Amino acid sequence: MGGINWVHLWGLTCLGMLVMSLCQENAAVYIVTMKKAPVSHYNGQFQKLCSSALSSGASGEFNTFNKPRKSCGTDKSYSSHLIRLQDSLLRKALKGQNYLKLYSYHYLINGFAVLITPTQADKLARRKEVSNVILDFSVRTDTTHTPEFLGLPNGAWVKEGGPEVAGEGVVIGFIDTGIDPTHPSFSDDLSLNQYPIPAHYSGVCEVTQDFPSGSCNRKLVGARHFAASAITRGIFNNSQDHASPFDGDGHGTHTASIAAGNHGIPVVVSNHQFGNASGMAPRAHIAVYKALYKSFGGFAADVVAAIDQAAEDGVDIISLSITPNRRPSGLATFFNPIDMSLLSAIKAGIFVVQAAGNTGPAPKSMSSFSPWIFSVGAATHDRIYNNYIVLGDNLTISGTGLASGTDGDSMYTLVSAMHALKNDSTDANGMYLGECQDPSYLNQDLVKGNILVCSYSIRFVLGLSSISQAIETATNVSAAGIIFYMDPFVLGFQINPTPMSIPGLIIPSPDDSKVFLQYYNNTLVRDNTTKSIIKFGGLAKILGGLTANYSNLAPKVMYYSARGPDPEDNSLTDADIMKPNVIAPGNLIWGAWSSEGADSAEFQVYLTGEKFAMISGTSMAAPHVAGLAALIKQKFPTFSPSAIASALSTTATLYDKLGGPIMAQRSYSNPDSTQSPATPFDMGSGFVNATAALDPGLIFDTGYDDFFSFLCGINGSSRVVLNYTSNNCGNTTMNGVNLNLPSITVALLNQSRTIVRTVTNIGSNETYSVSWSAPYGVALSVIPTKFSIFIGQKQNLTFILNATMNSSAASFGRIGLYGNQGHVAMIPLSVITKVIYNGTIS
């Protein structure tokens, strides 16, 4: 990838003047794609590029590892040819005008990102060489014990030879906020075994002042950063965001460690020991492509550049814990630069996993759309940390906080910060005094030895107040502990168990907070005349929350996890695609943390330099699956991306630890009280089963050509498809129902539909029986109901669906393929609108 040099972007005055001049003309960043095929499509086949030149968006020096490289000068020559054509187009179309080319894309898509005015964008759009001109858009992040919960130590890891080799030889590329290379989760000196860098990976390690030479190793095999679009907007904060692969946020370090962090790293936070951490594939290799930043998130132009470089470097898996800030506009959600570049990644043999989004629990809230992307929702796992307070009337209230308890059985007086103010304290500086952010406002004589009571308001959510500052306040006034009650206006905000250096907890429920405040206020003794407080009568003790408990009611789908059905366009038309694909652990996940990391406001306690953090989101679920995919890739190196997706999907579990159905939370407020059995639009195929996925028996394989035909099948899409892929649709079209996916989703069943799936046997010679449960309002028949299949053989399955009622309410069924050698493949079946005759649908 070619383009601007970061040192010049920062250092040259003339370039700064150019950007300023363009900004005065309402310039913006546009992503331009050209009609000529990219390198990965060149000559109709994927060819690995063997070396990686200094690309746009990288500053400083680069060092590469001493490992064999292939020679493929044809591909490099073609890349240079594409870049020359791009530059020639800009010179001719915008002759004599100001513009700033930010990136050249040439591997997965042929195009570039450029800072131009709307008038210039129109000029480019009219050029015959140009396919698309799209305004850049913003993206965001979607933010231990889980290996045990997923059965890895006695299951998948054993099959791979133990954690010492699990995932070795597989490179996972992370498009995220970077990485802290000093973290022990990414060291390569923890084993005496040989640990070579995979020969097929050709990435480099960017060297800067805060990412010095030696930051990369045999574990962390490549690292770059991409921020050209952000810098041209003037929002890049070098002190916070780091113009290097270094993670100034924490999110990227966390996700990388979940997927591929080293095995057995002690988790110590606030001087408390919380066991040992391990990634899902602890011997997989990590390649970092930083395109998101602490202070502003990220932009599509930078993300596409990162994806393009990762594919060129030879990663096996791409993990994206990011989603767009808005649903893509246009003919269909699938037609956007990020998803279309990822389609080319699929053609290149790269498995792509993405967070489903934290926009649930509403229907059609998916933020990961395309069928070639493996979308992962968030679920609980069985480990929970509970903390409790016992009030003077013996009422017990649950809370959250990784903290010790108060001493013994002694009860301590409760003192609200609002009732412990010094006489001259006012709110003149705009600080909410009840949030305990400044000890200078408090009367230490009133608080000393007592439990300080603080409010948790929307200011914590916005980052204007922090738990760590409140704990510092409590320590400075010699409080025996601290309790936060929830402001009633803070609804639907995930409160993670926060490590505290003193006894303390947060009451996350507004209803429980109301009960707590009622007790506190009722026990105050006031002067009958002045109404001033003469005695604090409320008592409490904090029991402590450092010890984990284990629940059988897991997994369950978290309320924030985005839901299907998959919206095909901005009018929310349903697509014939099941989303999410699966769910995985995403709630309260321990992971590595950057030494300078602070994610959102609720995690500001980690600003003190903790090495681990517990956070939640579909951002945490996606890297679990990326790591499990690495285990599959290690065992089956020739598996296509769709074969990996199939193995993960057909073997997923539908039940919790007690054998009951997986439940899904349905509301932000009191989510457990509104839960009901999860459907495929909540959990996809189910909760990932790592061990079973390594021996799926049957797989459903789908290739690039099928996805291409699917896009051509969208009404009016032929020109858009040509613009993105440089290929004409012709007469080959396919709708989503007919993609050979390990699921069936029918948005509209108009009387009857016949659907075919093809399975391939990669297990053993086996005889399968087919059974099913039909969705409500649908009659289902399957041909054949029994079949024998040899290794490597394919078998067609025909499903005939007939509507038996008119309804627009989605209903769900399931098809099971049961082999006599123990293999089981499950296919979720979803039908939304059903029509048996022309008329009104109820």
Coordinates of C-alpha atoms in Angstrom, one line a residue, residues 632 636 638-651 692-702 740-742 757-763 768 787 789 792-795 797 817 823-825 827:
I632 CA -9.7 -25.0 13.8
F636 CA -7.6 -28.1 9.2
T638 CA -7.0 -26.1 4.1
F639 CA -10.4 -25.1 5.5
S640 CA -12.0 -22.2 3.7
P641 CA -13.4 -19.3 5.8
S642 CA -16.9 -20.7 5.3
A643 CA -15.8 -24.2 6.4
I644 CA -14.5 -22.7 9.6
A645 CA -17.7 -20.7 10.1
S646 CA -19.7 -23.9 9.5
A647 CA -17.7 -25.9 12.1
L648 CA -18.3 -23.2 14.7
S649 CA -22.0 -22.9 13.8
T650 CA -23.3 -26.5 13.5
T651 CA -21.7 -27.6 16.7
A692 CA -17.1 -30.0 19.1
A693 CA -16.0 -27.5 16.5
L694 CA -12.7 -29.3 16.0
D695 CA -14.7 -32.4 14.9
P696 CA -17.8 -31.2 13.1
G697 CA -18.3 -34.2 10.9
L698 CA -20.2 -32.3 8.2
I699 CA -19.5 -28.8 6.8
F700 CA -21.5 -26.4 4.7
D701 CA -19.0 -24.7 2.3
T702 CA -19.6 -21.4 0.5
N740 CA -25.1 -22.7 1.3
L741 CA -25.0 -21.5 4.9
P742 CA -25.4 -23.6 8.0
R757 CA -28.2 -27.3 1.1
T758 CA -25.0 -29.3 0.4
V759 CA -22.9 -30.9 3.1
T760 CA -19.4 -32.3 2.8
N761 CA -18.1 -35.1 5.0
I762 CA -14.8 -34.2 6.6
G763 CA -15.1 -36.7 9.5
Y768 CA -27.0 -39.7 9.2
F787 CA -28.2 -40.9 4.1
I789 CA -21.8 -40.5 3.2
G792 CA -14.9 -36.3 1.2
Q793 CA -18.3 -37.0 -0.3
K794 CA -21.0 -34.4 -0.8
Q795 CA -24.8 -34.8 -0.1
L797 CA -30.5 -31.9 1.3
L817 CA -28.4 -34.2 11.3
H823 CA -21.4 -36.3 14.9
V824 CA -24.3 -33.9 15.2
A825 CA -24.9 -30.9 12.9
I827 CA -29.3 -26.0 11.4

